[in-house]
Short mmCIF file of C-alpha atoms and ligand atoms in Angstrom, two decimals:
data_model
loop_
_atom_site.label_atom_id
_atom_site.label_comp_id
_atom_site.label_asym_id
_atom_site.label_seq_id
_atom_site.Cartn_x
_atom_site.Cartn_y
_atom_site.Cartn_z
CA MET E 19 -125.80 -0.31 -25.91
CA SER E 20 -123.22 2.17 -27.15
CA PRO E 21 -121.52 1.35 -30.49
CA ALA E 22 -118.56 -1.04 -30.11
CA PRO E 23 -115.00 0.30 -30.51
CA LEU E 24 -112.56 -1.44 -32.86
CA ASP E 25 -111.22 -4.44 -30.95
CA ALA E 26 -108.30 -6.42 -32.40
CA SER E 27 -108.71 -9.24 -29.85
CA LYS E 28 -111.94 -10.32 -31.59
CA LEU E 29 -110.04 -11.18 -34.81
CA THR E 30 -110.92 -14.41 -36.58
CA ILE E 31 -108.62 -15.93 -39.20
CA THR E 32 -109.61 -18.25 -42.05
CA LYS E 33 -106.58 -19.20 -44.11
CA THR E 34 -106.63 -19.85 -47.82
CA THR E 35 -106.50 -23.44 -49.04
CA THR E 36 -105.02 -22.32 -52.37
CA PRO E 37 -101.89 -20.29 -51.57
CA LYS E 38 -100.51 -18.27 -54.47
CA GLU E 39 -97.10 -18.85 -55.94
CA LEU E 40 -94.70 -16.01 -55.14
CA LEU E 41 -93.75 -13.90 -58.14
CA PRO E 42 -90.04 -13.52 -58.89
CA LYS E 43 -88.80 -10.04 -57.87
CA GLU E 44 -88.30 -8.78 -61.41
CA LYS E 45 -91.99 -9.45 -62.11
CA LEU E 46 -93.28 -7.25 -59.25
CA VAL E 47 -95.27 -4.31 -60.61
CA PHE E 48 -96.51 -1.72 -58.10
CA GLY E 49 -99.94 -2.69 -56.81
CA LYS E 50 -100.64 -5.38 -59.40
CA SER E 51 -100.29 -8.60 -57.45
CA PHE E 52 -101.70 -9.17 -53.98
CA THR E 53 -101.16 -11.47 -51.06
CA ASP E 54 -103.39 -14.42 -50.16
CA HIS E 55 -105.71 -12.64 -47.71
CA ILE E 56 -107.80 -9.57 -46.95
CA LEU E 57 -108.46 -8.06 -43.53
CA GLU E 58 -111.95 -6.62 -43.10
CA VAL E 59 -114.00 -4.94 -40.38
CA GLU E 60 -117.57 -3.79 -40.92
CA TRP E 61 -119.01 -0.78 -39.14
CA THR E 62 -122.57 0.33 -38.60
CA LYS E 63 -123.72 3.48 -36.91
CA GLU E 64 -125.93 1.43 -34.63
CA LYS E 65 -123.51 -1.31 -33.54
CA GLY E 66 -120.12 0.27 -34.14
CA TRP E 67 -117.15 -1.88 -35.21
CA GLY E 68 -117.82 -5.56 -35.86
CA VAL E 69 -115.62 -8.65 -35.71
CA PRO E 70 -112.35 -8.19 -37.65
CA THR E 71 -111.70 -11.04 -40.07
CA ILE E 72 -108.77 -12.24 -42.13
CA THR E 73 -110.07 -14.41 -44.96
CA PRO E 74 -108.86 -15.48 -48.41
CA TYR E 75 -108.53 -12.49 -50.80
CA HIS E 76 -111.85 -12.03 -52.54
CA ASN E 77 -113.99 -9.60 -54.52
CA LEU E 78 -116.38 -7.31 -52.70
CA SER E 79 -120.05 -7.64 -53.42
CA LEU E 80 -121.70 -4.21 -53.47
CA ASN E 81 -125.19 -3.05 -54.33
CA PRO E 82 -124.84 -0.71 -57.36
CA ALA E 83 -126.38 2.08 -55.22
CA THR E 84 -123.61 1.86 -52.56
CA SER E 85 -122.48 5.36 -51.52
CA CYS E 86 -118.75 4.87 -52.22
CA LEU E 87 -119.59 4.21 -55.88
CA HIS E 88 -121.48 7.50 -56.25
CA TYR E 89 -120.16 10.14 -53.86
CA SER E 90 -116.55 9.08 -53.26
CA PHE E 91 -116.92 7.99 -49.66
CA GLU E 92 -113.47 6.45 -49.92
CA LEU E 93 -110.11 7.08 -48.31
CA PHE E 94 -106.90 5.13 -47.98
CA GLU E 95 -103.44 4.95 -46.53
CA GLY E 96 -100.17 3.72 -47.94
CA MET E 97 -97.50 2.16 -45.78
CA LYS E 98 -94.78 -0.42 -46.16
CA ALA E 99 -93.53 -3.47 -44.31
CA TYR E 100 -89.84 -4.16 -44.77
CA ARG E 101 -87.63 -7.07 -43.90
CA ASP E 102 -84.62 -5.97 -41.86
CA SER E 103 -81.11 -7.39 -42.06
CA GLU E 104 -82.05 -10.11 -39.57
CA GLY E 105 -85.10 -11.08 -41.62
CA LYS E 106 -87.54 -9.52 -39.13
CA ILE E 107 -90.56 -7.67 -40.52
CA ARG E 108 -90.87 -4.00 -39.65
CA THR E 109 -93.48 -1.38 -40.45
CA PHE E 110 -92.46 2.28 -40.73
CA ARG E 111 -94.12 4.87 -38.45
CA GLY E 112 -97.57 3.27 -38.72
CA ASP E 113 -98.92 5.44 -35.91
CA LYS E 114 -98.60 8.42 -38.27
CA ASN E 115 -100.66 6.65 -40.93
CA MET E 116 -103.32 5.76 -38.38
CA GLU E 117 -103.57 9.40 -37.23
CA ARG E 118 -103.85 10.60 -40.80
CA MET E 119 -106.41 7.94 -41.70
CA ASN E 120 -108.57 9.06 -38.82
CA ARG E 121 -108.25 12.70 -39.90
CA SER E 122 -109.32 11.68 -43.42
CA ALA E 123 -112.22 9.63 -42.02
CA LYS E 124 -113.51 12.54 -39.96
CA ARG E 125 -113.35 14.89 -42.97
CA ALA E 126 -115.14 12.35 -45.19
CA ALA E 127 -117.94 11.77 -42.64
CA LEU E 128 -116.77 8.17 -42.27
CA PRO E 129 -116.26 6.46 -38.89
CA THR E 130 -113.03 6.92 -36.94
CA PHE E 131 -111.38 4.10 -35.00
CA ASP E 132 -108.65 3.33 -32.48
CA GLY E 133 -105.47 3.42 -34.58
CA GLU E 134 -103.53 1.25 -32.13
CA GLU E 135 -106.11 -1.52 -32.50
CA PHE E 136 -105.88 -1.32 -36.28
CA MET E 137 -102.06 -1.48 -36.07
CA LYS E 138 -102.43 -4.68 -34.00
CA LEU E 139 -104.62 -6.10 -36.77
CA ILE E 140 -102.05 -5.09 -39.39
CA ASP E 141 -99.36 -6.90 -37.38
CA LYS E 142 -101.53 -10.04 -37.28
CA PHE E 143 -102.11 -9.76 -41.02
CA LEU E 144 -98.34 -9.49 -41.57
CA THR E 145 -97.79 -12.65 -39.53
CA VAL E 146 -100.22 -14.47 -41.84
CA GLU E 147 -98.68 -12.98 -45.01
CA GLU E 148 -95.06 -13.15 -43.87
CA ARG E 149 -93.81 -15.02 -46.94
CA PHE E 150 -94.95 -12.16 -49.21
CA VAL E 151 -92.59 -9.60 -47.65
CA PRO E 152 -89.71 -9.52 -50.15
CA THR E 153 -86.07 -9.12 -49.24
CA GLY E 154 -83.60 -6.69 -50.77
CA TYR E 155 -82.95 -2.97 -50.99
CA GLY E 156 -86.02 -1.05 -52.17
CA TYR E 157 -88.31 -4.09 -51.93
CA SER E 158 -91.19 -4.25 -49.47
CA LEU E 159 -94.79 -5.25 -48.93
CA TYR E 160 -96.98 -2.23 -49.70
CA LEU E 161 -99.98 -2.07 -47.35
CA ARG E 162 -103.19 -0.42 -48.43
CA PRO E 163 -105.63 0.24 -45.56
CA THR E 164 -108.90 1.46 -47.09
CA LEU E 165 -112.19 2.76 -45.71
CA ILE E 166 -115.37 2.97 -47.80
CA GLY E 167 -118.95 4.00 -47.18
CA THR E 168 -121.19 0.97 -47.82
CA ASN E 169 -124.67 2.32 -47.09
CA VAL E 170 -127.08 1.70 -49.93
CA GLY E 171 -129.11 4.58 -51.36
CA LEU E 172 -128.71 7.62 -53.55
CA GLY E 173 -129.44 10.19 -50.85
CA VAL E 174 -126.33 12.25 -50.11
CA SER E 175 -125.68 11.88 -46.40
CA ALA E 176 -123.15 10.52 -43.90
CA PRO E 177 -122.76 6.73 -44.35
CA ASP E 178 -124.32 4.62 -41.60
CA HIS E 179 -122.51 1.53 -42.93
CA ALA E 180 -118.80 1.33 -43.71
CA LEU E 181 -116.08 -1.21 -44.44
CA LEU E 182 -112.49 -0.90 -43.25
CA TYR E 183 -110.16 -3.26 -45.06
CA LEU E 184 -106.52 -3.98 -45.76
CA ILE E 185 -104.91 -5.50 -48.82
CA ALA E 186 -101.20 -5.81 -49.55
CA SER E 187 -98.96 -5.94 -52.61
CA PRO E 188 -95.29 -6.96 -52.77
CA VAL E 189 -93.42 -4.15 -54.52
CA GLY E 190 -90.15 -2.97 -55.95
CA PRO E 191 -89.55 0.39 -57.68
CA TYR E 192 -92.67 2.61 -58.06
CA PHE E 193 -91.89 4.39 -61.32
CA SER E 194 -91.47 2.38 -64.49
CA ALA E 195 -88.07 4.05 -64.86
CA GLY E 196 -87.05 1.99 -61.81
CA PHE E 197 -84.94 3.75 -59.19
CA LYS E 198 -83.78 6.25 -61.83
CA PRO E 199 -84.54 10.01 -61.65
CA VAL E 200 -87.99 11.27 -62.67
CA SER E 201 -88.99 14.09 -64.99
CA LEU E 202 -91.94 16.33 -64.01
CA GLU E 203 -94.19 18.76 -65.81
CA ALA E 204 -95.04 21.86 -63.76
CA THR E 205 -98.80 22.08 -64.28
CA ASP E 206 -100.88 25.22 -64.02
CA TYR E 207 -103.65 24.41 -66.51
CA ALA E 208 -105.30 22.23 -63.83
CA VAL E 209 -105.19 22.40 -60.04
CA ARG E 210 -104.91 19.51 -57.57
CA ALA E 211 -106.01 21.24 -54.38
CA TRP E 212 -106.99 24.69 -53.09
CA PRO E 213 -107.15 26.58 -49.78
CA LYS E 214 -109.60 25.06 -47.31
CA GLY E 215 -110.21 22.14 -49.70
CA VAL E 216 -109.39 18.48 -49.05
CA GLY E 217 -105.89 18.27 -50.54
CA ALA E 218 -104.45 17.50 -47.09
CA TYR E 219 -106.54 14.33 -46.71
CA LYS E 220 -105.87 11.01 -48.42
CA LEU E 221 -109.28 10.83 -50.09
CA GLY E 222 -109.71 8.90 -53.33
CA ALA E 223 -111.54 11.96 -54.68
CA ASN E 224 -108.24 13.86 -54.82
CA TYR E 225 -106.72 11.57 -57.43
CA VAL E 226 -109.34 11.21 -60.15
CA SER E 227 -108.90 14.77 -61.44
CA CYS E 228 -105.11 14.43 -61.66
CA ILE E 229 -104.92 11.55 -64.11
CA GLU E 230 -105.94 13.32 -67.30
CA PRO E 231 -103.29 16.05 -66.79
CA GLN E 232 -100.80 13.26 -65.97
CA MET E 233 -101.63 11.61 -69.30
CA GLN E 234 -100.99 14.94 -71.04
CA ALA E 235 -97.65 15.26 -69.25
CA ALA E 236 -96.78 11.70 -70.29
CA THR E 237 -97.19 12.61 -73.97
CA ARG E 238 -94.37 15.11 -73.38
CA GLY E 239 -92.18 12.51 -71.71
CA HIS E 240 -92.86 13.26 -68.02
CA SER E 241 -93.80 10.69 -65.43
CA GLN E 242 -95.68 13.03 -63.04
CA ASN E 243 -97.06 16.54 -62.64
CA LEU E 244 -95.65 19.14 -60.30
CA TRP E 245 -98.83 20.83 -59.12
CA LEU E 246 -98.75 24.62 -58.95
CA PHE E 247 -101.24 26.90 -57.28
CA GLY E 248 -102.29 30.46 -58.03
CA GLU E 249 -101.09 33.29 -60.27
CA GLU E 250 -97.78 33.31 -58.40
CA GLY E 251 -97.02 29.72 -59.41
CA TYR E 252 -96.63 28.35 -55.91
CA ILE E 253 -95.21 24.84 -55.85
CA THR E 254 -97.41 22.43 -53.87
CA GLU E 255 -96.54 18.77 -54.43
CA VAL E 256 -96.28 15.98 -57.00
CA GLY E 257 -99.55 14.15 -56.37
CA ALA E 258 -98.14 11.00 -54.79
CA MET E 259 -95.01 12.65 -53.43
CA ASN E 260 -94.09 15.77 -51.53
CA VAL E 261 -91.29 17.81 -53.05
CA PHE E 262 -87.95 19.19 -51.81
CA PHE E 263 -85.41 21.56 -53.36
CA ALA E 264 -81.82 22.14 -52.28
CA PHE E 265 -80.29 25.53 -53.12
CA VAL E 266 -76.91 27.10 -52.58
CA ASN E 267 -77.03 30.79 -51.62
CA GLU E 268 -74.68 33.52 -52.85
CA ASP E 269 -72.70 33.35 -49.59
CA GLY E 270 -72.16 29.61 -49.97
CA THR E 271 -74.66 28.52 -47.31
CA LYS E 272 -77.31 26.04 -48.41
CA GLU E 273 -81.04 25.67 -47.97
CA LEU E 274 -83.32 22.64 -48.11
CA VAL E 275 -86.87 23.80 -48.87
CA THR E 276 -90.25 22.10 -48.96
CA PRO E 277 -93.67 23.80 -49.19
CA PRO E 278 -95.47 24.31 -45.85
CA LEU E 279 -98.47 22.30 -44.62
CA ASP E 280 -101.01 24.93 -45.66
CA GLY E 281 -103.90 22.54 -46.33
CA MET E 282 -103.05 22.18 -50.03
CA ILE E 283 -100.51 19.40 -49.68
CA LEU E 284 -100.72 15.95 -48.19
CA PRO E 285 -98.77 15.85 -44.92
CA GLY E 286 -96.46 13.00 -45.90
CA VAL E 287 -94.87 10.71 -43.35
CA THR E 288 -91.77 10.51 -45.57
CA ARG E 289 -91.74 14.34 -45.76
CA ASP E 290 -91.84 14.51 -41.98
CA SER E 291 -89.03 11.95 -41.62
CA THR E 292 -86.94 13.77 -44.24
CA LEU E 293 -87.32 17.09 -42.41
CA GLU E 294 -86.53 15.50 -39.06
CA LEU E 295 -83.44 13.73 -40.41
CA ALA E 296 -82.24 16.81 -42.30
CA ARG E 297 -82.59 18.96 -39.16
CA ALA E 298 -80.78 16.37 -37.05
CA LYS E 299 -78.02 15.42 -39.46
CA LEU E 300 -77.10 18.39 -41.66
CA ASP E 301 -74.55 20.85 -40.25
CA PRO E 302 -76.58 23.93 -39.15
CA LYS E 303 -73.61 26.22 -39.94
CA GLU E 304 -73.90 25.13 -43.55
CA TRP E 305 -77.60 24.33 -43.94
CA SER E 306 -80.98 25.82 -43.15
CA VAL E 307 -83.96 23.51 -43.46
CA ASN E 308 -87.17 25.40 -44.21
CA GLU E 309 -90.85 24.76 -44.76
CA ARG E 310 -91.71 27.82 -46.80
CA LYS E 311 -93.63 28.86 -49.87
CA LEU E 312 -91.66 28.87 -53.09
CA THR E 313 -92.67 29.41 -56.69
CA ILE E 314 -91.72 27.69 -59.91
CA HIS E 315 -90.22 31.06 -60.97
CA GLU E 316 -87.82 31.03 -58.02
CA VAL E 317 -86.73 27.49 -58.92
CA LYS E 318 -86.24 28.48 -62.56
CA GLU E 319 -84.29 31.66 -61.72
CA ARG E 320 -82.06 29.91 -59.24
CA ALA E 321 -81.45 27.00 -61.61
CA ASP E 322 -80.44 29.56 -64.28
CA LYS E 323 -77.96 31.07 -61.79
CA GLY E 324 -76.56 27.62 -60.97
CA GLU E 325 -78.04 27.73 -57.46
CA LEU E 326 -80.30 24.69 -57.73
CA LEU E 327 -78.34 21.79 -56.26
CA GLU E 328 -80.94 19.03 -56.23
CA ALA E 329 -84.64 18.28 -56.28
CA PHE E 330 -86.41 15.19 -55.03
CA GLY E 331 -89.81 13.81 -54.16
CA THR E 332 -90.73 11.89 -51.00
CA GLY E 333 -93.52 9.38 -50.45
CA THR E 334 -94.07 5.87 -49.14
CA ALA E 335 -94.62 4.41 -52.60
CA ALA E 336 -91.70 6.16 -54.33
CA ILE E 337 -89.50 6.54 -51.18
CA VAL E 338 -87.02 9.34 -52.08
CA SER E 339 -87.04 9.92 -55.81
CA PRO E 340 -84.50 12.20 -57.45
CA ILE E 341 -85.97 14.71 -59.94
CA ASP E 342 -83.67 15.55 -62.83
CA ASN E 343 -85.96 17.72 -64.94
CA ILE E 344 -88.99 20.00 -64.59
CA GLU E 345 -90.65 21.34 -67.72
CA PHE E 346 -92.46 24.65 -67.28
CA ASN E 347 -93.95 26.68 -70.15
CA GLY E 348 -91.99 24.64 -72.67
CA LYS E 349 -88.62 25.20 -70.94
CA ASN E 350 -86.70 22.55 -69.03
CA ILE E 351 -85.27 23.18 -65.59
CA LYS E 352 -82.48 20.67 -65.13
CA ALA E 353 -81.23 19.33 -61.83
CA ASP E 354 -78.09 17.30 -61.34
CA CYS E 355 -78.84 14.08 -59.44
CA ASN E 356 -75.25 12.93 -59.19
CA ARG E 357 -73.94 15.48 -56.71
CA GLU E 358 -73.07 14.65 -53.16
CA THR E 359 -75.17 17.47 -51.77
CA PHE E 360 -76.07 15.94 -48.46
CA VAL E 361 -73.02 15.13 -46.38
CA VAL E 362 -74.18 14.17 -42.94
CA LYS E 363 -72.46 14.88 -39.65
C1 PLP M 23 -99.52 9.57 -49.88
C2 PLP M 23 -99.21 10.85 -50.52
C3 PLP M 23 -97.99 11.51 -50.35
C4 PLP M 23 -96.84 10.91 -49.58
O1 PLP M 23 -97.15 10.68 -48.23
P1 PLP M 23 -96.32 9.59 -47.40
O2 PLP M 23 -96.99 9.57 -46.07
O3 PLP M 23 -94.92 10.07 -47.34
O4 PLP M 23 -96.46 8.32 -48.14
C5 PLP M 23 -97.82 12.75 -50.94
N1 PLP M 23 -98.79 13.32 -51.66
C6 PLP M 23 -99.98 12.71 -51.85
C7 PLP M 23 -101.03 13.40 -52.63
C8 PLP M 23 -100.22 11.45 -51.30
O5 PLP M 23 -101.38 10.84 -51.52
#
């Protein structure tokens, strides 16, 4: 028999008998409280995808020699379910997350799956967890699809057992500063990703090396790092957000710039939506919208000349986050977040 594909119609649901009390909105901290259930599907090389289950939220029981605990066979996605003005629950461009998750899985030697089937399972999960989707601007249910290697043994090889699961956390603002602007430290004493590396995949392994530099940046009052690459000081991304800069040129025309998908940045869904919207909505006589390389030196020089209009980060968790300051080599590059830079047609 050939290994079974992922099949949402096999789903079984066991509901909790001890439903949690909903937290008041002001108590929601990003990724700290979870809904009542977990969605899980086991995979083996021999049998393929097993029966998907939704069961009460629980701990995982793993042998200490499980491969994800030793060699980072782990990847994830981040997406959000919102409640629209009629109270209906909507997910945002989930097909994009499914494509990316499968790209990550392939690169991490973990099993791929039919993204449409997983989206059907996510929809079922949302029906079960409906009451956890908060209402209000900026509030949503953050969804965390995760895939881990669960084969047991210390040999370094492609996992022949894996677990695909989904947990969810009701959320409000991502940064502790709330929906206020963020301050970044442009970091060149450590590097997040490099050419032909895995920076373009949402692998857990990409994040562990960024936290110590983030702690250093925090001691200087910054909430995130702006990751640079190379002697030239190329700007890549923020580590959980892609980054955009708006400039005004000497002739009065304007440019919206974000670094290109060169393998060193995560291809964000919010980045893609931002580019698409900017290209559709900004007046092309006034604006050019470019994916091009830019350096921290260009941003500094243009800010000094008064040509930096705005800077912002994009990502599912943080949505669109204005950046009001970037510290580089002890100097602060200031951006004004209160302009009306983007007037749409
Ligand atoms: C998830 C993520 C982003 C943002 O991607 P979205 O699809 O917009 O959420 C940006 N950078 C990194 C490193 C990420 O992990």
